[in-house]
Coordinates of C-alpha atoms and ligand atoms in Angstrom, one line a residue:
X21 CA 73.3 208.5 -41.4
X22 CA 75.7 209.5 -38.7
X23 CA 79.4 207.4 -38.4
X24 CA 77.6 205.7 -35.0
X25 CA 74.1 205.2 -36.8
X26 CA 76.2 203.3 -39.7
X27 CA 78.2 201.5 -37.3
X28 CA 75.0 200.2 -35.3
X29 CA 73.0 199.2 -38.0
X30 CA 76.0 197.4 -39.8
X31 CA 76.5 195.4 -36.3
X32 CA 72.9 194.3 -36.4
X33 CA 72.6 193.1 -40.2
X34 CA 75.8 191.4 -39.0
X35 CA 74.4 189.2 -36.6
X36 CA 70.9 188.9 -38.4
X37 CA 70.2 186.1 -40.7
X38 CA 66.2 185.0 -41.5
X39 CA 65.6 181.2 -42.4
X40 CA 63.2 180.7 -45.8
X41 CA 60.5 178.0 -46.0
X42 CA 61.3 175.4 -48.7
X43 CA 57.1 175.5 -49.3
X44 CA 57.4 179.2 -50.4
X45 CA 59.3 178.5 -53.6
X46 CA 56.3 175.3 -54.7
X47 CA 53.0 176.0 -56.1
X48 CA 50.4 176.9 -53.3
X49 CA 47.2 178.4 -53.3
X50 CA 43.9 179.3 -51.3
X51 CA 41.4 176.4 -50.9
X52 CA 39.5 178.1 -53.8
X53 CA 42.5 177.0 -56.1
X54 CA 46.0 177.6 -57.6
X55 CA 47.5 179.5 -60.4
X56 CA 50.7 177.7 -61.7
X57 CA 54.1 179.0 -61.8
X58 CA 56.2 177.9 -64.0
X59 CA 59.6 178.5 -62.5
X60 CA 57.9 177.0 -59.1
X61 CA 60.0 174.2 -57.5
X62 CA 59.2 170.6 -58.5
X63 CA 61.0 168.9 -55.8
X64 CA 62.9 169.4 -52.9
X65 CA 66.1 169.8 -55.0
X66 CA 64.8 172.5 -56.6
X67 CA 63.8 174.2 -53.3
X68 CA 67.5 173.9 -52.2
X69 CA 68.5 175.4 -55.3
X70 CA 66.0 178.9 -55.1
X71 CA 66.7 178.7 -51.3
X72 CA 70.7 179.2 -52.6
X73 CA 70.0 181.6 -55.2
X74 CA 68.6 183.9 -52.8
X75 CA 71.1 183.2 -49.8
X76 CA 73.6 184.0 -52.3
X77 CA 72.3 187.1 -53.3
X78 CA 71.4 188.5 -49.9
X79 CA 74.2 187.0 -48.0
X80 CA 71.3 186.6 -45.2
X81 CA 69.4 183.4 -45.8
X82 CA 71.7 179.8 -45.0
X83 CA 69.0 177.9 -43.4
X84 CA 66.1 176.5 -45.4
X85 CA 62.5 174.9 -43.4
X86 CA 61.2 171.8 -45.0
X87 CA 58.1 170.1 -44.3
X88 CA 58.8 166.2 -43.6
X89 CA 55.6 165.3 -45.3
X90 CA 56.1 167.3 -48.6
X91 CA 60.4 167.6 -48.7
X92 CA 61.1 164.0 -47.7
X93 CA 60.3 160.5 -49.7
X94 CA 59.9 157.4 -47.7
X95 CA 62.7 156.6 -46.3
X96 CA 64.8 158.9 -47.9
X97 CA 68.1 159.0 -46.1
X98 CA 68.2 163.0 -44.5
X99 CA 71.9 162.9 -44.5
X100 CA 72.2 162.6 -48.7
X101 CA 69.4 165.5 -48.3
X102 CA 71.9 167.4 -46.1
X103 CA 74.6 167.2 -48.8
X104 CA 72.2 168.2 -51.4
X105 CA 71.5 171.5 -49.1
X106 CA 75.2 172.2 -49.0
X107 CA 75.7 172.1 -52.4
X108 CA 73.0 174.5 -52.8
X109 CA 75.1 176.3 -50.4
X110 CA 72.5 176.4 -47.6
X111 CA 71.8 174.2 -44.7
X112 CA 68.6 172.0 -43.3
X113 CA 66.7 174.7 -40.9
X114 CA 63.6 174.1 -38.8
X115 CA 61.8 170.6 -39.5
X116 CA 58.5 170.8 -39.4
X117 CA 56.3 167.9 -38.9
X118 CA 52.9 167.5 -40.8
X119 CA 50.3 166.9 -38.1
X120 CA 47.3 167.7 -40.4
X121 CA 46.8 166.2 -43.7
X122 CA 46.5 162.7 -43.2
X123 CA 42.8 161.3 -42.8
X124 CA 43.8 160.1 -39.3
X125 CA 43.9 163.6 -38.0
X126 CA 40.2 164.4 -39.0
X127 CA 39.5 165.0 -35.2
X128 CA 43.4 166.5 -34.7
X129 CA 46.5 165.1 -33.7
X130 CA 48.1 165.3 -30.5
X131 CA 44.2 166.5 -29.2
X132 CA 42.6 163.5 -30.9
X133 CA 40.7 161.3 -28.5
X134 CA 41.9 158.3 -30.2
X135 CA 45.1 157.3 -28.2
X136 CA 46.2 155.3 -31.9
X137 CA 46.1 158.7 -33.5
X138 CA 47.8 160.5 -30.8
X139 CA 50.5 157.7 -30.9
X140 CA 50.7 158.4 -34.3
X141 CA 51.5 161.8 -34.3
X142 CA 54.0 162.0 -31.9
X143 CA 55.9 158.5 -33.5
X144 CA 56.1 161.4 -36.7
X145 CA 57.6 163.8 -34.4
X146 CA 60.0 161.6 -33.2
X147 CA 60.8 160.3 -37.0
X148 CA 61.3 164.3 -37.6
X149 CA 63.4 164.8 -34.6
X150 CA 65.6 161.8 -35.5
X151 CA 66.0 163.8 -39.3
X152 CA 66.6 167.2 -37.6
X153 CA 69.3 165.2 -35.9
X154 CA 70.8 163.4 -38.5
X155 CA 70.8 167.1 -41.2
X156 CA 72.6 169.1 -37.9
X157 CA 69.1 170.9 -37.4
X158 CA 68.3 173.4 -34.1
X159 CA 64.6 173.1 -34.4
X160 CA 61.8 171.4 -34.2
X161 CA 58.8 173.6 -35.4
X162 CA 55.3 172.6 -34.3
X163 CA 52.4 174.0 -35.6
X164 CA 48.8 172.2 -35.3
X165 CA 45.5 172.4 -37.2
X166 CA 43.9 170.8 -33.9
X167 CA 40.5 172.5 -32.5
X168 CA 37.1 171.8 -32.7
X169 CA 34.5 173.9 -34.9
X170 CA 30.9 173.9 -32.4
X171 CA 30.4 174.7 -29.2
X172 CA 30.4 171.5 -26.8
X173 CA 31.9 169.4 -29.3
X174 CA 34.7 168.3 -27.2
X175 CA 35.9 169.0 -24.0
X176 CA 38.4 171.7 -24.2
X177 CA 40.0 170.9 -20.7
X178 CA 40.6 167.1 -22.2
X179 CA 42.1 167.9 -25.4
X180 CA 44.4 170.3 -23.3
X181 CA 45.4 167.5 -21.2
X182 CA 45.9 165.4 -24.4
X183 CA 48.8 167.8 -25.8
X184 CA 50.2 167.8 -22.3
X185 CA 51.2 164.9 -22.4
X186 CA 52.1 164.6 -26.1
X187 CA 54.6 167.7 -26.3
X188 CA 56.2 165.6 -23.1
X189 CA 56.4 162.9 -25.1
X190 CA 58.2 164.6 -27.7
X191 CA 60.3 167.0 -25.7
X192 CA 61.9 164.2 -23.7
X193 CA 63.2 162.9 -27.7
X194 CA 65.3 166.3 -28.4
X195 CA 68.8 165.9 -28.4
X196 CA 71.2 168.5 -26.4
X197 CA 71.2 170.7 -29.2
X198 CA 67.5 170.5 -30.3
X199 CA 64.7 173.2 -29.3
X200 CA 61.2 172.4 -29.8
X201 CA 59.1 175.5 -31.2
X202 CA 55.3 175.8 -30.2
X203 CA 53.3 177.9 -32.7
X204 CA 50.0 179.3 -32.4
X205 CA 47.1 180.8 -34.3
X206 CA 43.5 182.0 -33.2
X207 CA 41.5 180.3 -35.9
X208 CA 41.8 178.2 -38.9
X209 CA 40.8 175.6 -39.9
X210 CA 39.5 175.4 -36.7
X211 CA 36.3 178.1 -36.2
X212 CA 35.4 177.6 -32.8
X213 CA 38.8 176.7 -29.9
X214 CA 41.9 176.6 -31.9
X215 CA 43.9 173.9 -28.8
X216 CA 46.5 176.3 -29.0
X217 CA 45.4 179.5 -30.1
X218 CA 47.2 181.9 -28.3
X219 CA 50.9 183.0 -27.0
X220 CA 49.5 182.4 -23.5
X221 CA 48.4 178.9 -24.3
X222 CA 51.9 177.9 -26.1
X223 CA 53.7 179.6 -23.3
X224 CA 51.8 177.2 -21.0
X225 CA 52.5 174.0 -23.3
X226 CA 56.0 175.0 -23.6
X227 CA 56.4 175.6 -19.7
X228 CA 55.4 172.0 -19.3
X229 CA 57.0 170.1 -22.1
X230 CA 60.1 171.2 -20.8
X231 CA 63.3 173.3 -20.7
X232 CA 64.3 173.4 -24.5
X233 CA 60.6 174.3 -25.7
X234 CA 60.0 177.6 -26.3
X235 CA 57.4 179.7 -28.4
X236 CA 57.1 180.2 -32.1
X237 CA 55.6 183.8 -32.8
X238 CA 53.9 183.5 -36.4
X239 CA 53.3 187.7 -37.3
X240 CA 50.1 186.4 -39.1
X241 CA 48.4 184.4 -36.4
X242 CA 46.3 187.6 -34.7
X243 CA 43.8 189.3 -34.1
X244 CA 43.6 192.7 -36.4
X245 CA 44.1 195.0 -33.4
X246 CA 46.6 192.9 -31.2
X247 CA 49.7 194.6 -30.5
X248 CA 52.5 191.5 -31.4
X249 CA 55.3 194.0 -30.1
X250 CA 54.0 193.4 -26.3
X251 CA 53.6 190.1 -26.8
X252 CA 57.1 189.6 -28.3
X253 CA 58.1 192.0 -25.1
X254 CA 57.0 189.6 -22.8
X255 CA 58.3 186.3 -24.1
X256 CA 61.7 188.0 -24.4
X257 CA 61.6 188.6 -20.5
X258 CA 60.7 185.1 -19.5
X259 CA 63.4 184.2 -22.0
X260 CA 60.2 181.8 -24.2
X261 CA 60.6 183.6 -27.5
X262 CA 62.1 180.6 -29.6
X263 CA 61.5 182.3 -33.1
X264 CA 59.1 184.0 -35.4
X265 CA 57.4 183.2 -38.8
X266 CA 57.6 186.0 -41.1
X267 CA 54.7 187.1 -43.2
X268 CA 52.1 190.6 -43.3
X269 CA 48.3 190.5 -43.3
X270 CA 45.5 192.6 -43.4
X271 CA 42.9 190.5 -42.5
X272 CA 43.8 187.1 -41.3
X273 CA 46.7 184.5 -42.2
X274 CA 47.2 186.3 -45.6
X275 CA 50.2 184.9 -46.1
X276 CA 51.5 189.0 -47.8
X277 CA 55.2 189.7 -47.8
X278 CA 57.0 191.2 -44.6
X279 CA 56.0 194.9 -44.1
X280 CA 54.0 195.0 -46.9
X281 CA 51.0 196.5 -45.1
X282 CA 52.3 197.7 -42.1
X283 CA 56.2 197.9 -42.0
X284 CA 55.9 199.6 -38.6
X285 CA 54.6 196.8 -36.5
X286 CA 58.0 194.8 -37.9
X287 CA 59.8 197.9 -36.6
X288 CA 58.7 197.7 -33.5
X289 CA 59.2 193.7 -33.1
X290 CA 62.9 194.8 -33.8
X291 CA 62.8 197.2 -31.5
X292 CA 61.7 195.2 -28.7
X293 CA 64.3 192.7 -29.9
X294 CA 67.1 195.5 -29.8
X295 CA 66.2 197.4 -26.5
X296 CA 66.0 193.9 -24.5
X297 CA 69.4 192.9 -26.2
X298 CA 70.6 196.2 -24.9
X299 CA 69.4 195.8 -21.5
X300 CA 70.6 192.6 -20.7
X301 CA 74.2 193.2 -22.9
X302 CA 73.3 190.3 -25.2
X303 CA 71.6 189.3 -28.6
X304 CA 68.6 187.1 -27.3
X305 CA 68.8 183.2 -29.7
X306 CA 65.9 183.6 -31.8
X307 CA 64.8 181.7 -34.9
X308 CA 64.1 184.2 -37.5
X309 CA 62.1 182.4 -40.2
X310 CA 59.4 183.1 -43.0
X311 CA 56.2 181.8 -43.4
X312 CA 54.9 182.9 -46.7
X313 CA 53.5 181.2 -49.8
X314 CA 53.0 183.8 -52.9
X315 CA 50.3 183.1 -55.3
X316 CA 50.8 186.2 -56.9
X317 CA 54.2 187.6 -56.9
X318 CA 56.8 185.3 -58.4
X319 CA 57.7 183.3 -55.5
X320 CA 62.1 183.9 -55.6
X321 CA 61.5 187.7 -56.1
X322 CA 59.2 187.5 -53.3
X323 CA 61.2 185.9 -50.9
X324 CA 63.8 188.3 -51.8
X325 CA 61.3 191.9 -51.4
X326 CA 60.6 190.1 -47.5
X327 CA 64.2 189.2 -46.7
X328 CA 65.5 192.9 -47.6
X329 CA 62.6 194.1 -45.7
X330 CA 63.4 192.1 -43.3
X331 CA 66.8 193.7 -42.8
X332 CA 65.8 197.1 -43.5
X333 CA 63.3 197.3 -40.2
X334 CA 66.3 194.9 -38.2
X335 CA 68.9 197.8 -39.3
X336 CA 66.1 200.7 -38.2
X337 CA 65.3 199.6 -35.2
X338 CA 68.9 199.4 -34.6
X339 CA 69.2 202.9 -34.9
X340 CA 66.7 203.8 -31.7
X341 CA 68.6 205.9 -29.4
X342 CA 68.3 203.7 -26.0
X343 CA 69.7 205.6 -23.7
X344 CA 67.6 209.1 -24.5
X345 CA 64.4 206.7 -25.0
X346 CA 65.1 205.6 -20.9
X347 CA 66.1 209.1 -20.2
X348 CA 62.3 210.8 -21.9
X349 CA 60.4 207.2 -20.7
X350 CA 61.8 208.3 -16.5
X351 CA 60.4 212.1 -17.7
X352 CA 56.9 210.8 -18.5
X353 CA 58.0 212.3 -21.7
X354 CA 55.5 210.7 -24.4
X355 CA 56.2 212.7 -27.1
X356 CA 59.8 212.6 -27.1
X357 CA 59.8 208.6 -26.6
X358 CA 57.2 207.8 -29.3
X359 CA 59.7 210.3 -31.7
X360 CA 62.9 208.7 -30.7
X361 CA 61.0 205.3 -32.1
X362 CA 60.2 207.2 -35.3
X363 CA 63.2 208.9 -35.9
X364 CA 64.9 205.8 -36.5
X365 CA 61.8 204.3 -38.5
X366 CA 62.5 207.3 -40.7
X367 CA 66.2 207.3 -41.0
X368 CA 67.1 205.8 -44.7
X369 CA 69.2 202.8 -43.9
X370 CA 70.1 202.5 -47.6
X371 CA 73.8 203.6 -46.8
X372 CA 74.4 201.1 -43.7
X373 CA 73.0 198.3 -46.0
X374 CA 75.0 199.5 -49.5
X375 CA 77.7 199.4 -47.2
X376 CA 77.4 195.9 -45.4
X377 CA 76.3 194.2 -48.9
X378 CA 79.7 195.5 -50.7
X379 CA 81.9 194.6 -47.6
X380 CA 80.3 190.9 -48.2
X381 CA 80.9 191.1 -51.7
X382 CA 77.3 190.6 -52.4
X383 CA 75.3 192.5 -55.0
X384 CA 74.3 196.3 -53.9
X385 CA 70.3 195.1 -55.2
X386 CA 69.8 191.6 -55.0
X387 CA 66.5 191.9 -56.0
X388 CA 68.0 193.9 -59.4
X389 CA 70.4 190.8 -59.7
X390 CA 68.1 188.3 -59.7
X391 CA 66.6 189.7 -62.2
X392 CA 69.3 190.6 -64.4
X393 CA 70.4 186.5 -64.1
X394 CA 67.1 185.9 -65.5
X395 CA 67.3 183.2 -62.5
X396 CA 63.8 182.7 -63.2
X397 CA 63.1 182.2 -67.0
X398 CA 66.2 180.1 -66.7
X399 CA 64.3 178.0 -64.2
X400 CA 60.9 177.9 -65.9
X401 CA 62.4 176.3 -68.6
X402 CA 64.4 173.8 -66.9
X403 CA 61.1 172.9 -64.9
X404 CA 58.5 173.2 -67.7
X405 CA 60.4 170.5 -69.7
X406 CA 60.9 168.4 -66.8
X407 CA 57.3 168.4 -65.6
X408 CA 56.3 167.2 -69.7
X409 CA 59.0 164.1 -69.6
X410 CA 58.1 163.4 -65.7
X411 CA 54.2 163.6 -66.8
X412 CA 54.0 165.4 -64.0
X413 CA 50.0 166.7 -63.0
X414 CA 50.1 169.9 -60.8
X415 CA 48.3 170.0 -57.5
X416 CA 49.2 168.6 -54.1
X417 CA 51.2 171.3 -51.8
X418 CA 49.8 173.0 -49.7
X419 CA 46.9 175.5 -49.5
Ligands
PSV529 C1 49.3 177.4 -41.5 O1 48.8 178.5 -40.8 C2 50.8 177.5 -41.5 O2 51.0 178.7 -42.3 C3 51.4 177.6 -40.2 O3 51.8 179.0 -39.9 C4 52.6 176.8 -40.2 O4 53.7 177.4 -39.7 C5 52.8 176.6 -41.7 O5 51.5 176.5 -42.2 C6 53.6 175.4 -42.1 O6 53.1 174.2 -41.5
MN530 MN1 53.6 179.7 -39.4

């Protein structure tokens, strides 16, 4: 790496930071079944804690998602949960409301035609607004299971009409500091109209809920052949990108770690991030979070594999030379614009990162580290002896 290429890509992992999911460190699994971890979180204590094991190895990570349903008890009081963050030495992220496990959302949530069920679902948002508030969090993160499965089922116009009027409901709740995000996803579980399955269609909501609601951009939630870089182009110039969920796929929602199929796509989200940040002379606010839960993989090494992934394409894409990419783009020059993108896919960024990690005093290999800690046998212990006195069953979570 040239002195300038180090210097660019040590800016960007500067300002970069990418929010994990407390649900990625519990036991998950497909709706076939789950296969048991033992180091897997029990509670939401033990969430914190992986959450802070891998911030504090990747200096990257200080915000942590939770799910109200699964991370809070009843009437549990958010700021104590907000101290417990911090002494994991991480802070309350995203909350995410649960708008589709409970029997009353059979026929969906804000798209139900039962007003008692829509009234339901927004009182929850406003319950998880009122945490967000109380922990110091930025976001709100919607996403809904709400569709319909058969043609003519429903009418598609009315259930429309329905979230309207619901995400209004909600927005006008957000404090001065909240944003509301709006996520999409084609299909599943609903098989025939998803009520918000596409960026257009959250773009719309979000234009009429209001000023602070902006558009959640889940990497898994697409067609095979879509190009999410144009997408994530576009929402950047109406200024309606509010954050992305991290994860890979090869097929549909798969849930694989960041860049494990197709690093390149990732490369050229940053890229688009990087050349509109260059244009306008400003780092756009986004919420860089992950969505993953690993059935497979241990879940802490996972998380770490995506988060230095995750930095890896950021620091690339850093690297594309902007003002020769204009220059060949006003030539018609294809070839030299696609290689100006590739060059910097192909420059090692090993250097730029070594170099940030030891200036932060954090450990040159995290995922090496974690590993040399035995973090997680340490952690399997702790939790298989408290799951035998707490009699505890495994299941629930989330498939
Ligand atoms: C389901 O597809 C999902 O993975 C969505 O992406 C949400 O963001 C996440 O669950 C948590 O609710
Ligand atoms: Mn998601």
């Amino acid at each position: 790496m040239t002195s300038v290429q180090l210097r660019r890509a040590r800016e960007a992992l500067d300002s970069f930071a990418v929010e994990t999911p407390s649900w990625g460190f519990a036991d998950t699994g497909t709706r076939f079944g789950k296969f048991f971890q033992d180091a897997a979180a029990i509670d939401l204590s033990d969430k914190l804690a992986d959450a802070g094991h891998v911030h504090a190895l990747t200096g990257c990570c200080p915000t942590v998602a939770v799910h109200v349903l699964w991370d809070f008890k009843p009437g549990e009081d958010p700021k104590a949960v907000a101290r417990l963050a911090r002494k994991h030495g991480v802070k309350i992220g995203a909350i995410n409301p649960n708008l589709f496990q409970d029997q009353s959302y059979k026929w969906g949530s804000f798209g139900n035609a039962d007003p008692a069920v829509r009234a339901r679902a927004i009182q929850h948002c406003v319950d998880s607004i009122a945490i967000g508030r109380a922990v110091g969090s930025e976001y709100l993160s919607l996403w809904f299971a709400d569709g319909t499965n058969y043609p003519g089922q429903e009418s598609i116009r009315d259930r429309k009409a329905r979230f309207e009027e619901a995400l209004r409901a909600c927005h006008k709740q957000l404090g001065p500091k909240q944003k509301m995000l709006i996520e999409y996803k084609p299909f599943e579980p609903a098989f025939y109209a998803t009520d918000i399955a596409d960026w257009g269609m959250a773009l719309l909501l979000a234009k009429k809920a209001g000023p602070r609601a902006k558009v959640l951009v889940d990497t898994g939630h697409h067609y095979s052949a879509q190009n999410i870089e144009q997408i994530v182009a576009w929402l950047l110039d109406e200024d309606m990108l509010g954050g992305f969920h991290f994860n890979d796929r090869r097929y549909a929602d798969d849930d694989l770690t960041l860049g494990s199929i197709d690093p390149y796509q990732v490369f050229r989200i940053f890229h688009e991030i990087h050349f509109f940040a260059a244009d306008r002379g400003r780092r756009p606010k986004i919420a860089y979070m992950i969505d993953q839960c690993h059935n497979e993989k241990p879940k802490i090494e996972a998380t770490i594999q995506t988060v230095v992934m995750a930095q890896e394409l950021y620091a690339k894409a850093a690297l594309v030379d902007h003002a020769a990419l204009r220059r060949a783009q006003a030539k018609n020059n294809v070839v030299d614009a696609e290689l100006i993108l590739k060059r910097a896919f192909f420059t090692d960024v090993a250097p730029a990162l070594a170099a940030w990690r030891r200036a932060q005093k954090l450990p040159l290999d995290p995922l090496a580290e974690h590993r040399r800690r035995g973090y997680a046998k340490i952690a399997a212990a702790d939790r298989v002896r408290r799951r035998k006195e707490l009699g505890l069953k495994r299941g629930g979570g989330f498939a």
